[in-house]
Amino acid sequence: KSEWDYSVQNGPSTWVSKFPMAAGSRQSPVNIETDRVESDHEALSSKPLRWKYPATASRKLVNPGYCWRMDTNGEGTFLSGGPLMDDVYKLEQYHCHWGCSDSRGSEHTVNGQAFAGELHLVHWNTSKYNTFAEAAKASDGLAVLGVFLKVGKTHDEMEKIARLLPYVSHKGEVVEIAEPIDPSKLLPDDNGYWTYLGSLTTPPCNESVTWILFKKCIEVSHHQLNIFRNLRKFSRGEECPCHENHGAVINNFRPPMPLGNRVLRECGS
Ligand code: BO1
Ligand code: ZN
């Protein structure tokens, strides 16, 4: 049994008792107040954000009981530039957060507005650290690219993931990826982003993440989100805890945390 989740009993407001870092002053997500963002032309746009993700890097789709997660082998993956400067980061995994309805589900909000979901591409700094675990303890160890999901037309690359989710409907299930899935096709067609220094949004809530959030959303269909909502929080064979929603993985987002004295910067439209 996991010691944290998104329920009333073990949800975000309780995490701090087992994960003291959750009470820090550099926590994520945050609300992005767009008229308080600092445009940072020199520092950010002088080094454009660049990435490379071979479709063969996506290896295993996992249901950890609180989201879906694609584990990658990192091979040939690359993220650098922008707030990351010359450090080179490798893709570790990508995963998603979503709601019970299309009006909520993102972790970050923009001017108080939530989106239907939020995709996270999780990277670690290979210029300075030897493993993901080592990087996760360092203030400049991780970089997460965030993409907001809104309801619209079917997303073709996301559909490859949605089609596999019935094979990992229960906690602990894993499916190996045969058909290539290209995470760069999950990014919007405009590179404008907001960036700030924050944390992992789940326990242990390490304050090790440079957040880079694309301003432009991607569209996924209502049906695709419903496939996400069909994942189960419990293992096959385990009895449905059945408090609510038949143990469905929904509302797996942490609410916004105080920005405090941190600076939000922007680059591009
Ligand atoms: S997120 O992108 O901020 N939602 C995020 C949250 C957690 C992780 C990655 C991205 N990874 C976690 C693992 C934990 C591990 C921790 C520190 O990293 O899920 O098992 O303890 O290494
Ligand atoms: Zn996440």
PDB file of C-alpha atoms and ligand atoms in Angstrom:
ATOM      1  CA  LYS A   1       0.000   0.000   0.000  1.00  0.00           C
ATOM      2  CA  SER A   2       1.431   3.376  -1.078  1.00  0.00           C
ATOM      3  CA  GLU A   3       1.965   5.894   1.722  1.00  0.00           C
ATOM      4  CA  TRP A   4       0.730   8.839  -0.351  1.00  0.00           C
ATOM      5  CA  ASP A   5      -1.977   9.504  -2.897  1.00  0.00           C
ATOM      6  CA  TYR A   6      -4.514  12.178  -3.870  1.00  0.00           C
ATOM      7  CA  SER A   7      -7.289  11.169  -1.453  1.00  0.00           C
ATOM      8  CA  VAL A   8      -8.548  13.242   1.471  1.00  0.00           C
ATOM      9  CA  GLN A   9      -6.739  10.950   3.949  1.00  0.00           C
ATOM     10  CA  ASN A  10      -3.312  10.689   2.253  1.00  0.00           C
ATOM     11  CA  GLY A  11      -3.511  13.587  -0.194  1.00  0.00           C
ATOM     12  CA  PRO A  12      -1.266  16.622  -0.849  1.00  0.00           C
ATOM     13  CA  SER A  13      -2.065  18.421   2.426  1.00  0.00           C
ATOM     14  CA  THR A  14      -0.766  15.378   4.375  1.00  0.00           C
ATOM     15  CA  TRP A  15       2.413  14.667   2.367  1.00  0.00           C
ATOM     16  CA  VAL A  16       4.581  16.889   4.562  1.00  0.00           C
ATOM     17  CA  SER A  17       4.322  14.534   7.560  1.00  0.00           C
ATOM     18  CA  LYS A  18       6.279  11.806   5.717  1.00  0.00           C
ATOM     19  CA  PHE A  19       8.062  14.027   3.165  1.00  0.00           C
ATOM     20  CA  PRO A  20       9.348  17.160   4.936  1.00  0.00           C
ATOM     21  CA  MET A  21      10.593  18.634   1.657  1.00  0.00           C
ATOM     22  CA  ALA A  22       6.935  19.186   0.697  1.00  0.00           C
ATOM     23  CA  ALA A  23       6.948  22.138   3.134  1.00  0.00           C
ATOM     24  CA  GLY A  24       9.850  23.902   1.413  1.00  0.00           C
ATOM     25  CA  SER A  25       9.833  27.336  -0.186  1.00  0.00           C
ATOM     26  CA  ARG A  26      10.559  26.096  -3.742  1.00  0.00           C
ATOM     27  CA  GLN A  27       7.579  23.809  -4.300  1.00  0.00           C
ATOM     28  CA  SER A  28       5.627  22.994  -7.460  1.00  0.00           C
ATOM     29  CA  PRO A  29       3.225  23.399  -9.121  1.00  0.00           C
ATOM     30  CA  VAL A  30       2.464  27.140  -9.025  1.00  0.00           C
ATOM     31  CA  ASN A  31      -0.134  29.444 -10.520  1.00  0.00           C
ATOM     32  CA  ILE A  32       1.321  31.478 -13.400  1.00  0.00           C
ATOM     33  CA  GLU A  33       0.136  35.079 -13.231  1.00  0.00           C
ATOM     34  CA  THR A  34       0.907  36.110 -16.778  1.00  0.00           C
ATOM     35  CA  ASP A  35       1.100  39.834 -16.076  1.00  0.00           C
ATOM     36  CA  ARG A  36       3.716  39.296 -13.356  1.00  0.00           C
ATOM     37  CA  VAL A  37       6.008  37.220 -15.565  1.00  0.00           C
ATOM     38  CA  GLU A  38       9.379  38.759 -16.468  1.00  0.00           C
ATOM     39  CA  SER A  39      10.311  38.723 -20.146  1.00  0.00           C
ATOM     40  CA  ASP A  40      13.931  37.728 -20.235  1.00  0.00           C
ATOM     41  CA  HIS A  41      15.063  38.258 -23.817  1.00  0.00           C
ATOM     42  CA  GLU A  42      18.811  38.285 -23.301  1.00  0.00           C
ATOM     43  CA  ALA A  43      19.239  35.468 -20.814  1.00  0.00           C
ATOM     44  CA  LEU A  44      16.750  32.987 -22.303  1.00  0.00           C
ATOM     45  CA  SER A  45      16.416  33.677 -26.022  1.00  0.00           C
ATOM     46  CA  SER A  46      20.151  33.999 -26.587  1.00  0.00           C
ATOM     47  CA  LYS A  47      20.278  30.240 -26.073  1.00  0.00           C
ATOM     48  CA  PRO A  48      17.236  28.620 -27.645  1.00  0.00           C
ATOM     49  CA  LEU A  49      15.786  25.570 -25.969  1.00  0.00           C
ATOM     50  CA  ARG A  50      16.700  22.504 -28.027  1.00  0.00           C
ATOM     51  CA  TRP A  51      15.650  18.868 -27.719  1.00  0.00           C
ATOM     52  CA  LYS A  52      15.986  15.544 -29.487  1.00  0.00           C
ATOM     53  CA  TYR A  53      13.955  12.451 -28.690  1.00  0.00           C
ATOM     54  CA  PRO A  54      14.378   9.347 -30.838  1.00  0.00           C
ATOM     55  CA  ALA A  55      11.033   7.499 -30.997  1.00  0.00           C
ATOM     56  CA  THR A  56      12.905   4.318 -30.018  1.00  0.00           C
ATOM     57  CA  ALA A  57      13.695   5.783 -26.558  1.00  0.00           C
ATOM     58  CA  SER A  58      10.144   5.031 -25.290  1.00  0.00           C
ATOM     59  CA  ARG A  59      10.510   1.565 -23.777  1.00  0.00           C
ATOM     60  CA  LYS A  60       7.871   0.641 -21.176  1.00  0.00           C
ATOM     61  CA  LEU A  61       4.428   1.939 -20.299  1.00  0.00           C
ATOM     62  CA  VAL A  62       3.733   1.572 -16.563  1.00  0.00           C
ATOM     63  CA  ASN A  63       0.741   1.986 -14.241  1.00  0.00           C
ATOM     64  CA  PRO A  64       2.329   2.951 -10.886  1.00  0.00           C
ATOM     65  CA  GLY A  65      -1.163   3.352  -9.371  1.00  0.00           C
ATOM     66  CA  TYR A  66      -1.370   7.148  -9.623  1.00  0.00           C
ATOM     67  CA  CYS A  67      -0.823   8.018 -13.345  1.00  0.00           C
ATOM     68  CA  TRP A  68       0.495   6.438 -16.542  1.00  0.00           C
ATOM     69  CA  ARG A  69       4.235   6.673 -17.072  1.00  0.00           C
ATOM     70  CA  MET A  70       6.407   5.944 -20.081  1.00  0.00           C
ATOM     71  CA  ASP A  71       9.891   4.861 -19.025  1.00  0.00           C
ATOM     72  CA  THR A  72      12.595   5.647 -21.579  1.00  0.00           C
ATOM     73  CA  ASN A  73      16.089   4.315 -22.053  1.00  0.00           C
ATOM     74  CA  GLY A  74      17.387   7.867 -22.470  1.00  0.00           C
ATOM     75  CA  GLU A  75      19.531   6.772 -25.436  1.00  0.00           C
ATOM     76  CA  GLY A  76      20.073   9.616 -27.870  1.00  0.00           C
ATOM     77  CA  THR A  77      17.710  11.905 -25.950  1.00  0.00           C
ATOM     78  CA  PHE A  78      18.800  15.480 -25.349  1.00  0.00           C
ATOM     79  CA  LEU A  79      17.480  18.698 -23.806  1.00  0.00           C
ATOM     80  CA  SER A  80      19.579  21.852 -23.469  1.00  0.00           C
ATOM     81  CA  GLY A  81      19.527  25.646 -23.810  1.00  0.00           C
ATOM     82  CA  GLY A  82      17.094  28.200 -22.431  1.00  0.00           C
ATOM     83  CA  PRO A  83      17.284  28.258 -18.620  1.00  0.00           C
ATOM     84  CA  LEU A  84      19.410  25.078 -18.714  1.00  0.00           C
ATOM     85  CA  MET A  85      22.210  26.986 -20.501  1.00  0.00           C
ATOM     86  CA  ASP A  86      24.922  24.606 -21.722  1.00  0.00           C
ATOM     87  CA  ASP A  87      24.083  21.688 -19.450  1.00  0.00           C
ATOM     88  CA  VAL A  88      22.801  18.619 -21.266  1.00  0.00           C
ATOM     89  CA  TYR A  89      19.825  16.745 -19.851  1.00  0.00           C
ATOM     90  CA  LYS A  90      18.556  13.269 -20.752  1.00  0.00           C
ATOM     91  CA  LEU A  91      14.928  12.097 -20.832  1.00  0.00           C
ATOM     92  CA  GLU A  92      14.168   9.687 -17.960  1.00  0.00           C
ATOM     93  CA  GLN A  93      10.400   9.230 -18.333  1.00  0.00           C
ATOM     94  CA  TYR A  94       7.212  11.047 -19.251  1.00  0.00           C
ATOM     95  CA  HIS A  95       3.820  10.848 -17.591  1.00  0.00           C
ATOM     96  CA  CYS A  96       0.546  12.670 -17.253  1.00  0.00           C
ATOM     97  CA  HIS A  97      -1.777  14.277 -14.678  1.00  0.00           C
ATOM     98  CA  TRP A  98      -5.546  14.666 -15.283  1.00  0.00           C
ATOM     99  CA  GLY A  99      -8.918  15.318 -13.635  1.00  0.00           C
ATOM    100  CA  CYS A 100     -12.283  13.660 -13.169  1.00  0.00           C
ATOM    101  CA  SER A 101     -13.769  16.039 -15.718  1.00  0.00           C
ATOM    102  CA  ASP A 102     -12.347  18.133 -18.533  1.00  0.00           C
ATOM    103  CA  SER A 103     -12.427  21.342 -16.451  1.00  0.00           C
ATOM    104  CA  ARG A 104      -9.599  20.315 -14.113  1.00  0.00           C
ATOM    105  CA  GLY A 105      -6.530  18.083 -14.117  1.00  0.00           C
ATOM    106  CA  SER A 106      -3.451  20.251 -14.682  1.00  0.00           C
ATOM    107  CA  GLU A 107      -1.005  20.916 -11.838  1.00  0.00           C
ATOM    108  CA  HIS A 108       0.152  24.361 -12.944  1.00  0.00           C
ATOM    109  CA  THR A 109      -2.584  26.901 -13.555  1.00  0.00           C
ATOM    110  CA  VAL A 110      -2.503  30.069 -15.675  1.00  0.00           C
ATOM    111  CA  ASN A 111      -4.207  33.111 -14.138  1.00  0.00           C
ATOM    112  CA  GLY A 112      -6.058  30.699 -11.861  1.00  0.00           C
ATOM    113  CA  GLN A 113      -7.310  28.543 -14.750  1.00  0.00           C
ATOM    114  CA  ALA A 114      -6.682  24.806 -14.777  1.00  0.00           C
ATOM    115  CA  PHE A 115      -6.435  22.730 -17.951  1.00  0.00           C
ATOM    116  CA  ALA A 116      -7.795  19.211 -18.568  1.00  0.00           C
ATOM    117  CA  GLY A 117      -4.384  17.677 -18.062  1.00  0.00           C
ATOM    118  CA  GLU A 118      -0.624  18.191 -17.938  1.00  0.00           C
ATOM    119  CA  LEU A 119       2.082  16.106 -19.578  1.00  0.00           C
ATOM    120  CA  HIS A 120       5.526  16.034 -17.915  1.00  0.00           C
ATOM    121  CA  LEU A 121       8.749  15.076 -19.691  1.00  0.00           C
ATOM    122  CA  VAL A 122      11.249  14.424 -16.898  1.00  0.00           C
ATOM    123  CA  HIS A 123      14.972  14.956 -17.606  1.00  0.00           C
ATOM    124  CA  TRP A 124      18.184  14.801 -15.553  1.00  0.00           C
ATOM    125  CA  ASN A 125      21.412  16.725 -15.838  1.00  0.00           C
ATOM    126  CA  THR A 126      24.043  14.406 -17.343  1.00  0.00           C
ATOM    127  CA  SER A 127      26.632  17.187 -17.479  1.00  0.00           C
ATOM    128  CA  LYS A 128      26.891  17.264 -13.677  1.00  0.00           C
ATOM    129  CA  TYR A 129      25.480  13.999 -12.310  1.00  0.00           C
ATOM    130  CA  ASN A 130      25.901  10.257 -12.915  1.00  0.00           C
ATOM    131  CA  THR A 131      22.398   8.935 -12.246  1.00  0.00           C
ATOM    132  CA  PHE A 132      18.810  10.195 -12.073  1.00  0.00           C
ATOM    133  CA  ALA A 133      18.749   9.483  -8.325  1.00  0.00           C
ATOM    134  CA  GLU A 134      21.884  11.559  -7.758  1.00  0.00           C
ATOM    135  CA  ALA A 135      20.524  14.398  -9.933  1.00  0.00           C
ATOM    136  CA  ALA A 136      17.177  14.322  -8.096  1.00  0.00           C
ATOM    137  CA  LYS A 137      18.985  15.463  -4.914  1.00  0.00           C
ATOM    138  CA  ALA A 138      20.645  18.476  -6.567  1.00  0.00           C
ATOM    139  CA  SER A 139      19.135  21.929  -7.038  1.00  0.00           C
ATOM    140  CA  ASP A 140      20.044  21.902 -10.743  1.00  0.00           C
ATOM    141  CA  GLY A 141      19.615  18.163 -11.219  1.00  0.00           C
ATOM    142  CA  LEU A 142      16.276  17.851 -13.018  1.00  0.00           C
ATOM    143  CA  ALA A 143      14.365  19.633 -15.775  1.00  0.00           C
ATOM    144  CA  VAL A 144      10.709  18.968 -16.517  1.00  0.00           C
ATOM    145  CA  LEU A 145       9.021  20.095 -19.737  1.00  0.00           C
ATOM    146  CA  GLY A 146       5.315  20.654 -19.044  1.00  0.00           C
ATOM    147  CA  VAL A 147       2.598  20.638 -21.689  1.00  0.00           C
ATOM    148  CA  PHE A 148      -1.014  21.580 -20.958  1.00  0.00           C
ATOM    149  CA  LEU A 149      -3.722  19.332 -22.403  1.00  0.00           C
ATOM    150  CA  LYS A 150      -7.031  20.720 -23.574  1.00  0.00           C
ATOM    151  CA  VAL A 151      -9.987  18.882 -25.043  1.00  0.00           C
ATOM    152  CA  GLY A 152     -10.271  18.971 -28.799  1.00  0.00           C
ATOM    153  CA  LYS A 153      -9.390  16.646 -31.603  1.00  0.00           C
ATOM    154  CA  THR A 154      -7.806  13.221 -31.202  1.00  0.00           C
ATOM    155  CA  HIS A 155      -4.028  13.412 -30.788  1.00  0.00           C
ATOM    156  CA  ASP A 156      -2.401  10.806 -33.049  1.00  0.00           C
ATOM    157  CA  GLU A 157       0.763  10.228 -31.000  1.00  0.00           C
ATOM    158  CA  MET A 158      -1.171  10.223 -27.713  1.00  0.00           C
ATOM    159  CA  GLU A 159      -3.501   7.687 -29.322  1.00  0.00           C
ATOM    160  CA  LYS A 160      -0.597   5.203 -29.493  1.00  0.00           C
ATOM    161  CA  ILE A 161      -0.359   5.485 -25.681  1.00  0.00           C
ATOM    162  CA  ALA A 162      -4.143   5.453 -25.150  1.00  0.00           C
ATOM    163  CA  ARG A 163      -4.409   2.210 -27.155  1.00  0.00           C
ATOM    164  CA  LEU A 164      -1.905   0.538 -24.807  1.00  0.00           C
ATOM    165  CA  LEU A 165      -3.436   1.724 -21.518  1.00  0.00           C
ATOM    166  CA  PRO A 166      -5.984  -1.160 -21.337  1.00  0.00           C
ATOM    167  CA  TYR A 167      -2.946  -3.481 -21.048  1.00  0.00           C
ATOM    168  CA  VAL A 168      -1.816  -1.664 -17.882  1.00  0.00           C
ATOM    169  CA  SER A 169      -5.238  -0.995 -16.380  1.00  0.00           C
ATOM    170  CA  HIS A 170      -4.117  -2.136 -12.918  1.00  0.00           C
ATOM    171  CA  LYS A 171      -1.400  -0.892 -10.580  1.00  0.00           C
ATOM    172  CA  GLY A 172       1.988  -2.489 -11.151  1.00  0.00           C
ATOM    173  CA  GLU A 173       1.292  -3.536 -14.731  1.00  0.00           C
ATOM    174  CA  VAL A 174       3.855  -2.829 -17.447  1.00  0.00           C
ATOM    175  CA  VAL A 175       3.758  -3.207 -21.229  1.00  0.00           C
ATOM    176  CA  GLU A 176       6.811  -3.122 -23.494  1.00  0.00           C
ATOM    177  CA  ILE A 177       6.650  -0.709 -26.401  1.00  0.00           C
ATOM    178  CA  ALA A 178       6.905  -2.285 -29.857  1.00  0.00           C
ATOM    179  CA  GLU A 179       5.702   0.515 -32.165  1.00  0.00           C
ATOM    180  CA  PRO A 180       7.917   3.640 -31.824  1.00  0.00           C
ATOM    181  CA  ILE A 181       6.334   6.492 -29.813  1.00  0.00           C
ATOM    182  CA  ASP A 182       7.896   9.900 -30.410  1.00  0.00           C
ATOM    183  CA  PRO A 183       7.638  12.233 -27.395  1.00  0.00           C
ATOM    184  CA  SER A 184       8.563  15.257 -29.537  1.00  0.00           C
ATOM    185  CA  LYS A 185       5.223  14.773 -31.304  1.00  0.00           C
ATOM    186  CA  LEU A 186       3.541  15.382 -27.930  1.00  0.00           C
ATOM    187  CA  LEU A 187       4.937  18.934 -27.789  1.00  0.00           C
ATOM    188  CA  PRO A 188       3.059  21.989 -29.155  1.00  0.00           C
ATOM    189  CA  ASP A 189       4.095  23.573 -32.472  1.00  0.00           C
ATOM    190  CA  ASP A 190       5.211  26.804 -30.781  1.00  0.00           C
ATOM    191  CA  ASN A 191       8.227  26.926 -28.446  1.00  0.00           C
ATOM    192  CA  GLY A 192       7.155  29.870 -26.260  1.00  0.00           C
ATOM    193  CA  TYR A 193       7.510  28.931 -22.581  1.00  0.00           C
ATOM    194  CA  TRP A 194       7.452  30.063 -18.947  1.00  0.00           C
ATOM    195  CA  THR A 195      10.226  28.924 -16.599  1.00  0.00           C
ATOM    196  CA  TYR A 196      10.921  28.957 -12.855  1.00  0.00           C
ATOM    197  CA  LEU A 197      12.773  26.922 -10.207  1.00  0.00           C
ATOM    198  CA  GLY A 198      10.622  24.377  -8.370  1.00  0.00           C
ATOM    199  CA  SER A 199      10.213  20.814  -7.191  1.00  0.00           C
ATOM    200  CA  LEU A 200       8.844  17.391  -7.985  1.00  0.00           C
ATOM    201  CA  THR A 201       5.047  17.642  -7.660  1.00  0.00           C
ATOM    202  CA  THR A 202       4.823  14.220  -5.967  1.00  0.00           C
ATOM    203  CA  PRO A 203       6.614  12.872  -2.886  1.00  0.00           C
ATOM    204  CA  PRO A 204       9.438  13.190  -2.038  1.00  0.00           C
ATOM    205  CA  CYS A 205       8.893  16.695  -3.554  1.00  0.00           C
ATOM    206  CA  ASN A 206      12.646  17.288  -4.026  1.00  0.00           C
ATOM    207  CA  GLU A 207      13.495  20.916  -4.816  1.00  0.00           C
ATOM    208  CA  SER A 208      15.561  19.952  -7.819  1.00  0.00           C
ATOM    209  CA  VAL A 209      13.499  20.903 -10.871  1.00  0.00           C
ATOM    210  CA  THR A 210      13.930  23.640 -13.470  1.00  0.00           C
ATOM    211  CA  TRP A 211      10.376  23.865 -14.792  1.00  0.00           C
ATOM    212  CA  ILE A 212       9.777  24.764 -18.451  1.00  0.00           C
ATOM    213  CA  LEU A 213       6.082  25.085 -19.306  1.00  0.00           C
ATOM    214  CA  PHE A 214       4.973  25.545 -22.887  1.00  0.00           C
ATOM    215  CA  LYS A 215       2.480  28.384 -23.291  1.00  0.00           C
ATOM    216  CA  LYS A 216       0.644  26.627 -26.085  1.00  0.00           C
ATOM    217  CA  CYS A 217      -1.557  23.607 -25.252  1.00  0.00           C
ATOM    218  CA  ILE A 218      -1.865  20.388 -27.175  1.00  0.00           C
ATOM    219  CA  GLU A 219      -5.299  18.959 -27.945  1.00  0.00           C
ATOM    220  CA  VAL A 220      -6.411  15.478 -26.939  1.00  0.00           C
ATOM    221  CA  SER A 221      -9.948  14.156 -27.258  1.00  0.00           C
ATOM    222  CA  HIS A 222     -12.445  13.754 -24.437  1.00  0.00           C
ATOM    223  CA  HIS A 223     -12.382  10.031 -25.255  1.00  0.00           C
ATOM    224  CA  GLN A 224      -8.590   9.878 -24.844  1.00  0.00           C
ATOM    225  CA  LEU A 225      -8.878  11.512 -21.391  1.00  0.00           C
ATOM    226  CA  ASN A 226     -11.571   8.978 -20.483  1.00  0.00           C
ATOM    227  CA  ILE A 227      -9.119   6.191 -21.327  1.00  0.00           C
ATOM    228  CA  PHE A 228      -6.670   7.766 -18.822  1.00  0.00           C
ATOM    229  CA  ARG A 229      -9.534   7.839 -16.269  1.00  0.00           C
ATOM    230  CA  ASN A 230     -10.033   4.095 -16.707  1.00  0.00           C
ATOM    231  CA  LEU A 231      -6.705   3.257 -15.046  1.00  0.00           C
ATOM    232  CA  ARG A 232      -7.083   1.628 -11.601  1.00  0.00           C
ATOM    233  CA  LYS A 233      -5.251   2.538  -8.373  1.00  0.00           C
ATOM    234  CA  PHE A 234      -5.193  -1.093  -7.157  1.00  0.00           C
ATOM    235  CA  SER A 235      -3.539  -4.286  -8.419  1.00  0.00           C
ATOM    236  CA  ARG A 236      -5.276  -6.954 -10.455  1.00  0.00           C
ATOM    237  CA  GLY A 237      -6.509  -9.587  -8.000  1.00  0.00           C
ATOM    238  CA  GLU A 238      -6.533  -7.060  -5.163  1.00  0.00           C
ATOM    239  CA  GLU A 239     -10.046  -6.155  -4.082  1.00  0.00           C
ATOM    240  CA  CYS A 240     -11.304  -2.765  -5.278  1.00  0.00           C
ATOM    241  CA  PRO A 241     -10.867  -0.355  -2.343  1.00  0.00           C
ATOM    242  CA  CYS A 242     -14.059   1.076  -3.830  1.00  0.00           C
ATOM    243  CA  HIS A 243     -14.342   4.150  -1.596  1.00  0.00           C
ATOM    244  CA  GLU A 244     -15.243   6.195  -4.613  1.00  0.00           C
ATOM    245  CA  ASN A 245     -14.993   6.023  -8.407  1.00  0.00           C
ATOM    246  CA  HIS A 246     -14.238   2.263  -8.364  1.00  0.00           C
ATOM    247  CA  GLY A 247     -10.579   2.966  -7.640  1.00  0.00           C
ATOM    248  CA  ALA A 248     -10.106   5.008 -10.809  1.00  0.00           C
ATOM    249  CA  VAL A 249      -6.961   7.097 -11.194  1.00  0.00           C
ATOM    250  CA  ILE A 250      -8.439  10.619 -11.411  1.00  0.00           C
ATOM    251  CA  ASN A 251      -7.572  14.048 -10.006  1.00  0.00           C
ATOM    252  CA  ASN A 252      -3.914  13.051  -9.717  1.00  0.00           C
ATOM    253  CA  PHE A 253      -2.741  16.647  -9.499  1.00  0.00           C
ATOM    254  CA  ARG A 254      -1.225  18.657  -6.645  1.00  0.00           C
ATOM    255  CA  PRO A 255      -2.780  22.111  -6.170  1.00  0.00           C
ATOM    256  CA  PRO A 256      -0.644  25.226  -6.791  1.00  0.00           C
ATOM    257  CA  MET A 257       1.926  26.067  -4.109  1.00  0.00           C
ATOM    258  CA  PRO A 258       3.045  29.596  -3.130  1.00  0.00           C
ATOM    259  CA  LEU A 259       5.434  31.215  -5.620  1.00  0.00           C
ATOM    260  CA  GLY A 260       6.958  33.212  -2.748  1.00  0.00           C
ATOM    261  CA  ASN A 261       9.875  35.322  -3.861  1.00  0.00           C
ATOM    262  CA  ARG A 262      10.632  33.210  -6.932  1.00  0.00           C
ATOM    263  CA  VAL A 263      10.772  34.770 -10.381  1.00  0.00           C
ATOM    264  CA  LEU A 264       8.754  33.443 -13.315  1.00  0.00           C
ATOM    265  CA  ARG A 265      10.413  34.237 -16.635  1.00  0.00           C
ATOM    266  CA  GLU A 266       9.092  33.884 -20.150  1.00  0.00           C
ATOM    267  CA  CYS A 267      10.566  33.360 -23.568  1.00  0.00           C
ATOM    268  CA  GLY A 268       8.743  33.545 -26.890  1.00  0.00           C
ATOM    269  CA  SER A 269       5.057  33.944 -27.661  1.00  0.00           C
TER     270      SER A 269
HETATM  271  S1  BO1 B   1       6.864  15.540 -11.612  1.00  0.00           S
HETATM  272  O1  BO1 B   1       7.171  15.712 -13.011  1.00  0.00           O
HETATM  273  O2  BO1 B   1       7.217  16.668 -10.772  1.00  0.00           O
HETATM  274  N1  BO1 B   1       5.307  15.224 -11.440  1.00  0.00           N
HETATM  275  C1  BO1 B   1       7.784  14.171 -11.063  1.00  0.00           C
HETATM  276  C2  BO1 B   1       7.564  13.626  -9.821  1.00  0.00           C
HETATM  277  C3  BO1 B   1       8.332  12.544  -9.399  1.00  0.00           C
HETATM  278  C4  BO1 B   1       9.315  12.022 -10.229  1.00  0.00           C
HETATM  279  C5  BO1 B   1       9.509  12.582 -11.471  1.00  0.00           C
HETATM  280  C6  BO1 B   1       8.753  13.646 -11.888  1.00  0.00           C
HETATM  281  N2  BO1 B   1      10.109  10.960  -9.886  1.00  0.00           N
HETATM  282  C7  BO1 B   1      10.358  10.527  -8.563  1.00  0.00           C
HETATM  283  C8  BO1 B   1      10.129   9.046  -8.443  1.00  0.00           C
HETATM  284  C9  BO1 B   1      10.376   8.641  -7.020  1.00  0.00           C
HETATM  285  C10 BO1 B   1      11.774   9.070  -6.587  1.00  0.00           C
HETATM  286  C11 BO1 B   1      11.971  10.549  -6.881  1.00  0.00           C
HETATM  287  C12 BO1 B   1      13.363  11.028  -6.544  1.00  0.00           C
HETATM  288  O3  BO1 B   1      11.682  10.816  -8.232  1.00  0.00           O
HETATM  289  O4  BO1 B   1       8.782   8.760  -8.786  1.00  0.00           O
HETATM  290  O5  BO1 B   1      10.244   7.246  -6.891  1.00  0.00           O
HETATM  291  O6  BO1 B   1      11.933   8.856  -5.195  1.00  0.00           O
HETATM  292  O7  BO1 B   1      14.338  10.268  -7.216  1.00  0.00           O
HETATM  293 ZN    ZN B   2       4.248  15.079 -13.150  1.00  0.00          ZN
END
